[in-house]
Amino acid sequence: MSIKSGSLSAHAWRQIKKEKLAMLSLFIIVIYVLIALASVTGLLAANWSKEVGASYSAPSLQHIFGTDIFGRSVLEKTIKGTEVAISVGLVTAVLSITIGVFLGAMAGYFGGFIDEMIVWFYTTLSSIPTTMLLVAIALILGKGMLAVYLALGLTSWVSLCRLIRGEVMRHCEREYVQAASAIGGGHLRKIFKHILPNVSHIVIINFSLQFQTAIKSEVILSYLGLGVQGRPSWGTMIDDSKLELARGVWWQLAAATIAMMFVVLAFNILGDALRDALDPKLKGKS
Amino acid sequence: MSEILLSIKNLNVEFKTDEGIVHAVKNFNLDIKKGETVGLVGESGSGKSVTSLAIMGLIPNPPGKITSGEILFQGKDLLKMSREELRKIRGNKISMIFQEPMTSLNPVFTVGNQIDEAIILHQKVSAKEARKRTLELLHEVGIPNYEQKVNDYPHQMSGGQKQRVMIAMAMACKPDLMICDEPTTALDVTIQKQVLELMFNLQNKHGMAMLFITHDLGVIAEVANHVAVMFRGDLVESSSAKEIFNDPKHPYTKGLMACRPSLDKNPKRLLTVETFLNAENAKISDIKVEYKVEKETDDEKYPVLLEIRNLKKYFPIKGGIFGRTVDEFKAVDDVSFKLRKGRILGLVGESGCGKTTLGRAILRLIEPTAGDIIYSGVNLGTLNHSQMQAMRRKMQIIFQDPYSSLNPRMTVGDIITEPLEIHNVGANKKERYDVAQSLMEKVGLKTAHLTRYPHEFSGGQRQRICIARALSLKPEFIICDESVSALDVSVQAQVLNLLLDLQDEFKLTYIFISHDLGVVKFLADEVGVMNKGKIVEYAKASEIYKNPREDYTKRLLDAIPRGIPVRG
């Protein structure tokens, strides 16, 4: 019996390609990213603040998602919100993964005093209620995008760090890592060339989960008035619609929640498919 | 007694894989009589385990499928039974023991609970009666202090004890047929012997039939009345144990018999299955064995390459609330020996005797607590980190598990060239790959496979890759830590021969660590027997086998399956 040639990641990619739902999710995510890029570069929704119609006109062919109190297009606001969501998701996920992987690998590999310090640090951090911490950071840094990035990035790395620490410890005991020391390999080589590629599946899966968690957290922060200021985001749109609902204006709320739902759902499905394809512990349980 | 209990007729099993359909079992026929033990022998991938799973109705579908044939148990076809009917037979009339006792017991229940459950599942008895029966069973399988041990969790027991518990569980409902899938492969030879004896006795007492699956003909000889040999899905030979051992017909069976190192003769190279399969029928009788000439062990011409003086490695045992060190575990306790250039030292002992720790401490993969390691005049303990790294060019290690000792994310080429890269050998990648190519040829692998990943290779091939990696820096000294223990006997013979060929070619010195005295006897010039961290006996290989002084050594020697059939 010969197994089809190729690396483990090539193998995983082939498996994901077979999953129709996962591919659809990936497609949806790509579209969101493209919309966000178009919005950043000004191709889409550059004039979102312009008045395009009457105040609170219901969805029609002219204004697919209707207009808001100032007669601005809700569609364009949603697109602008996508930009915020994707950028927050990306920056936060990258930030939290960088911190989580770095600290987790250090703690797991070196053990001893370094490990104790890192564990002490993250247990202290995680003993503070996350939302309180977010509020505190947002208040210190002042409201705005930077505060959102940092607040979310600096609080979401703990679970990944724990996972990576445990996994790295396990891999340190494995014979291939000992073989690397036996041939004279140094610490950096063992960590970066041997151990980290073998825990990369955790990082990838975590990336997709962090991304959507960050999107949701941004919405909550903005809803609480601690998030982005002076520009539309899904959270501020939902915040606005608090008062609108009483007057029967539902479209702003609908546009923001539907936009959020699709991207979060897509990330969840993709995350599960990634886990099935990449996690060696689930191999053979199809 | 001659009544047929289980009859497999024309069984065909297929597996659907990415590469198409694989015929795992082809037209398989086998009868098991009441009270008889049938040995099913074959290497991994020969279809023996698939056959046993087919009997239990445990073939995963998909990807597996039984395409034709019937399995008659007491006259009824198991393949046509409903799930409910099958469930009543499984575990009740037919029970199964698996290879890995560590994973086949549930770690969160006590062993007593698990046996109780097996009894209550099939018999209408109260919990109290079930516990009574459980205690009887544990007593019967020879668990010491069984009245206390019944409340132990699996992790509190040794491997041998867990396998005994598995046997008790399989015996719980007094089955008519017991299927044992490599039940002793994961155990030390001494424990293996005890477990085999136990199974033998239980079977005699209760008169059940047994299907015993293994890759090792030596083990089969101890238990089986009848032996069936499988090779790549085909049943190649099936007859009484005496006949198989005294007059094997099929070249594959002959090869299997020859490839196990025996205790009385010491061939220069082991014969392999391939030798027999490749030879024409007439030429099999021409296959000759060349015997080894014993090398002098204290010849002055050969300098001492490695000297170990009073080496100790203690592990602290932490206890109390503050994690203070309350005691020390003496893994290696005051070990000294000398090893001359071009010689092979065998280190033998049961698991937990400290032989692996000793090997790693010599290479300073773990820091020894005390003692000196002098390698060609240099005391390794005095070297700093970078000096030690340079020293590693000369000293290498080959690990036990070929599955975990290769990084799954690197290609074979990258794995073999990594040592060269670390020590800046070769000007560029291409030059290093040229070295890797010649190494691949040396260890008997195709050079084109350098671009593949480890998971595409079999266990034996992976061990060859590990050997190629160890050789890439042209070392003088290699520690083989149970390097053939995880391999089938037929593959083991090939790897052992390869190690000897390489020794001749590169003038290597080996320390060969193993729990199997048979393998060590074939390979080693001198043998050190380890027990509880100490070397209890140290002598020339031939001496140890002829006149073992220590009782412990005698026990180890006794435990090796002789390959002489005990039952007719």
Short mmCIF file of N, CA, C and O in Angstrom, two decimals, chain A residues 66-124:
data_model
loop_
_atom_site.label_atom_id
_atom_site.label_comp_id
_atom_site.label_asym_id
_atom_site.label_seq_id
_atom_site.Cartn_x
_atom_site.Cartn_y
_atom_site.Cartn_z
N GLY A 66 -31.77 50.02 2.16
CA GLY A 66 -32.44 51.21 2.69
C GLY A 66 -31.46 52.29 3.09
O GLY A 66 -30.26 52.21 2.78
N THR A 67 -31.97 53.32 3.80
CA THR A 67 -31.10 54.41 4.25
C THR A 67 -31.27 54.62 5.75
O THR A 67 -32.22 54.12 6.35
N ASP A 68 -30.31 55.37 6.35
CA ASP A 68 -30.39 55.60 7.79
C ASP A 68 -31.00 56.96 8.08
O ASP A 68 -31.54 57.64 7.19
N ILE A 69 -30.85 57.40 9.32
CA ILE A 69 -31.51 58.64 9.73
C ILE A 69 -31.10 59.85 8.90
O ILE A 69 -31.88 60.73 8.61
N PHE A 70 -29.78 59.82 8.49
CA PHE A 70 -29.30 60.96 7.69
C PHE A 70 -29.46 60.73 6.20
O PHE A 70 -28.90 61.46 5.40
N GLY A 71 -30.15 59.66 5.84
CA GLY A 71 -30.35 59.38 4.43
C GLY A 71 -29.13 58.79 3.76
O GLY A 71 -28.98 58.83 2.54
N ARG A 72 -28.20 58.23 4.57
CA ARG A 72 -27.03 57.59 3.99
C ARG A 72 -27.35 56.13 3.64
O ARG A 72 -28.19 55.50 4.28
N SER A 73 -26.65 55.60 2.63
CA SER A 73 -26.92 54.23 2.19
C SER A 73 -26.44 53.23 3.24
O SER A 73 -25.27 53.23 3.62
N VAL A 74 -27.35 52.37 3.70
CA VAL A 74 -26.96 51.37 4.69
C VAL A 74 -26.01 50.35 4.06
O VAL A 74 -25.10 49.82 4.71
N LEU A 75 -26.19 50.08 2.77
CA LEU A 75 -25.29 49.16 2.07
C LEU A 75 -23.85 49.64 2.18
O LEU A 75 -22.94 48.88 2.52
N GLU A 76 -23.65 50.92 1.90
CA GLU A 76 -22.29 51.44 1.94
C GLU A 76 -21.73 51.44 3.35
O GLU A 76 -20.56 51.19 3.57
N LYS A 77 -22.61 51.70 4.32
CA LYS A 77 -22.16 51.64 5.71
C LYS A 77 -21.76 50.21 6.08
O LYS A 77 -20.76 49.98 6.78
N THR A 78 -22.52 49.25 5.57
CA THR A 78 -22.20 47.84 5.87
C THR A 78 -20.84 47.48 5.26
O THR A 78 -20.03 46.78 5.86
N ILE A 79 -20.61 48.00 4.03
CA ILE A 79 -19.32 47.72 3.38
C ILE A 79 -18.18 48.33 4.19
O ILE A 79 -17.16 47.69 4.43
N LYS A 80 -18.40 49.55 4.64
CA LYS A 80 -17.40 50.21 5.47
C LYS A 80 -17.18 49.41 6.77
O LYS A 80 -16.06 49.28 7.27
N GLY A 81 -18.28 48.87 7.28
CA GLY A 81 -18.20 48.04 8.49
C GLY A 81 -17.41 46.77 8.25
O GLY A 81 -16.69 46.29 9.13
N THR A 82 -17.54 46.21 7.03
CA THR A 82 -16.76 45.02 6.69
C THR A 82 -15.27 45.31 6.78
O THR A 82 -14.50 44.50 7.29
N GLU A 83 -14.90 46.49 6.32
CA GLU A 83 -13.49 46.88 6.38
C GLU A 83 -13.00 46.85 7.83
O GLU A 83 -11.96 46.28 8.14
N VAL A 84 -13.81 47.46 8.72
CA VAL A 84 -13.45 47.47 10.13
C VAL A 84 -13.34 46.04 10.67
O VAL A 84 -12.35 45.67 11.31
N ALA A 85 -14.37 45.23 10.36
CA ALA A 85 -14.41 43.88 10.90
C ALA A 85 -13.20 43.06 10.45
O ALA A 85 -12.52 42.43 11.28
N ILE A 86 -12.94 43.08 9.15
CA ILE A 86 -11.83 42.27 8.62
C ILE A 86 -10.50 42.77 9.18
O ILE A 86 -9.63 41.97 9.57
N SER A 87 -10.32 44.08 9.24
CA SER A 87 -9.03 44.58 9.73
C SER A 87 -8.86 44.25 11.20
O SER A 87 -7.78 43.84 11.63
N VAL A 88 -9.94 44.39 11.98
CA VAL A 88 -9.84 44.04 13.40
C VAL A 88 -9.53 42.55 13.55
O VAL A 88 -8.64 42.15 14.31
N GLY A 89 -10.25 41.73 12.78
CA GLY A 89 -10.02 40.28 12.86
C GLY A 89 -8.59 39.93 12.53
O GLY A 89 -7.92 39.20 13.26
N LEU A 90 -8.10 40.49 11.44
CA LEU A 90 -6.75 40.15 10.97
C LEU A 90 -5.69 40.61 11.96
O LEU A 90 -4.84 39.83 12.40
N VAL A 91 -5.74 41.90 12.32
CA VAL A 91 -4.71 42.44 13.20
C VAL A 91 -4.73 41.72 14.55
O VAL A 91 -3.68 41.33 15.07
N THR A 92 -5.93 41.54 15.09
CA THR A 92 -6.03 40.89 16.40
C THR A 92 -5.51 39.46 16.35
O THR A 92 -4.74 39.04 17.21
N ALA A 93 -5.93 38.71 15.31
CA ALA A 93 -5.51 37.32 15.21
C ALA A 93 -3.99 37.23 15.08
O ALA A 93 -3.34 36.43 15.74
N VAL A 94 -3.41 38.10 14.23
CA VAL A 94 -1.96 38.07 14.05
C VAL A 94 -1.26 38.42 15.36
O VAL A 94 -0.31 37.76 15.78
N LEU A 95 -1.77 39.46 16.02
CA LEU A 95 -1.16 39.90 17.27
C LEU A 95 -1.23 38.80 18.33
O LEU A 95 -0.23 38.45 18.97
N SER A 96 -2.42 38.24 18.50
CA SER A 96 -2.58 37.26 19.58
C SER A 96 -1.81 35.99 19.27
O SER A 96 -1.26 35.35 20.16
N ILE A 97 -1.74 35.62 17.97
CA ILE A 97 -1.00 34.40 17.63
C ILE A 97 0.50 34.61 17.81
O ILE A 97 1.21 33.74 18.33
N THR A 98 0.98 35.79 17.44
CA THR A 98 2.40 36.06 17.63
C THR A 98 2.78 35.94 19.10
O THR A 98 3.74 35.25 19.46
N ILE A 99 2.00 36.60 19.95
CA ILE A 99 2.31 36.56 21.38
C ILE A 99 2.13 35.14 21.92
O ILE A 99 2.99 34.60 22.61
N GLY A 100 1.00 34.52 21.57
CA GLY A 100 0.69 33.19 22.10
C GLY A 100 1.71 32.15 21.70
O GLY A 100 2.19 31.38 22.54
N VAL A 101 2.09 32.14 20.42
CA VAL A 101 3.04 31.14 19.95
C VAL A 101 4.41 31.39 20.57
O VAL A 101 5.07 30.47 21.05
N PHE A 102 4.82 32.65 20.59
CA PHE A 102 6.15 32.96 21.12
C PHE A 102 6.26 32.56 22.60
O PHE A 102 7.14 31.79 22.98
N LEU A 103 5.34 33.05 23.40
CA LEU A 103 5.41 32.75 24.83
C LEU A 103 5.18 31.26 25.10
O LEU A 103 5.85 30.65 25.93
N GLY A 104 4.21 30.67 24.38
CA GLY A 104 3.92 29.25 24.58
C GLY A 104 5.12 28.39 24.25
O GLY A 104 5.46 27.46 24.98
N ALA A 105 5.80 28.71 23.14
CA ALA A 105 6.96 27.92 22.73
C ALA A 105 8.10 28.07 23.73
O ALA A 105 8.75 27.10 24.10
N MET A 106 8.32 29.31 24.20
CA MET A 106 9.39 29.54 25.18
C MET A 106 9.11 28.74 26.46
O MET A 106 9.98 28.05 26.98
N ALA A 107 7.87 28.87 26.94
CA ALA A 107 7.51 28.20 28.19
C ALA A 107 7.63 26.69 28.05
O ALA A 107 8.22 26.01 28.90
N GLY A 108 7.10 26.15 26.94
CA GLY A 108 7.10 24.71 26.77
C GLY A 108 8.49 24.16 26.52
O GLY A 108 8.85 23.10 27.02
N TYR A 109 9.30 24.90 25.77
CA TYR A 109 10.61 24.37 25.39
C TYR A 109 11.61 24.46 26.54
O TYR A 109 12.27 23.50 26.88
N PHE A 110 11.70 25.66 27.13
CA PHE A 110 12.75 25.84 28.14
C PHE A 110 12.32 25.35 29.52
O PHE A 110 13.15 24.91 30.30
N GLY A 111 11.02 25.43 29.81
CA GLY A 111 10.56 24.97 31.11
C GLY A 111 11.17 25.78 32.25
O GLY A 111 11.62 26.91 32.04
N GLY A 112 11.20 25.22 33.43
CA GLY A 112 11.87 25.83 34.58
C GLY A 112 11.36 27.23 34.89
O GLY A 112 10.16 27.48 34.88
N PHE A 113 12.30 28.14 35.15
CA PHE A 113 11.95 29.47 35.59
C PHE A 113 11.18 30.25 34.52
O PHE A 113 10.19 30.92 34.82
N ILE A 114 11.63 30.14 33.26
CA ILE A 114 10.95 30.84 32.16
C ILE A 114 9.49 30.41 32.10
O ILE A 114 8.57 31.23 31.99
N ASP A 115 9.29 29.10 32.20
CA ASP A 115 7.94 28.55 32.16
C ASP A 115 7.09 29.12 33.31
O ASP A 115 5.97 29.58 33.10
N GLU A 116 7.68 29.11 34.50
CA GLU A 116 6.93 29.61 35.66
C GLU A 116 6.52 31.06 35.49
O GLU A 116 5.39 31.45 35.81
N MET A 117 7.43 31.88 34.98
CA MET A 117 7.14 33.30 34.78
C MET A 117 5.99 33.48 33.79
O MET A 117 5.06 34.25 34.01
N ILE A 118 6.08 32.75 32.66
CA ILE A 118 5.07 32.92 31.62
C ILE A 118 3.71 32.42 32.12
O ILE A 118 2.68 33.08 31.92
N VAL A 119 3.71 31.30 32.79
CA VAL A 119 2.46 30.76 33.31
C VAL A 119 1.86 31.73 34.34
O VAL A 119 0.66 32.01 34.31
N TRP A 120 2.73 32.27 35.20
CA TRP A 120 2.25 33.24 36.19
C TRP A 120 1.61 34.43 35.49
O TRP A 120 0.54 34.90 35.85
N PHE A 121 2.28 34.90 34.43
CA PHE A 121 1.80 36.07 33.70
C PHE A 121 0.42 35.82 33.09
O PHE A 121 -0.51 36.60 33.27
N TYR A 122 0.28 34.68 32.41
CA TYR A 122 -1.02 34.51 31.75
C TYR A 122 -2.14 34.08 32.70
O TYR A 122 -3.30 34.37 32.45
N THR A 123 -1.78 33.41 33.79
CA THR A 123 -2.87 33.10 34.72
C THR A 123 -3.37 34.39 35.39
O THR A 123 -4.56 34.55 35.61
N THR A 124 -2.43 35.29 35.69
CA THR A 124 -2.84 36.58 36.26
C THR A 124 -3.74 37.32 35.29
O THR A 124 -4.81 37.83 35.65
#
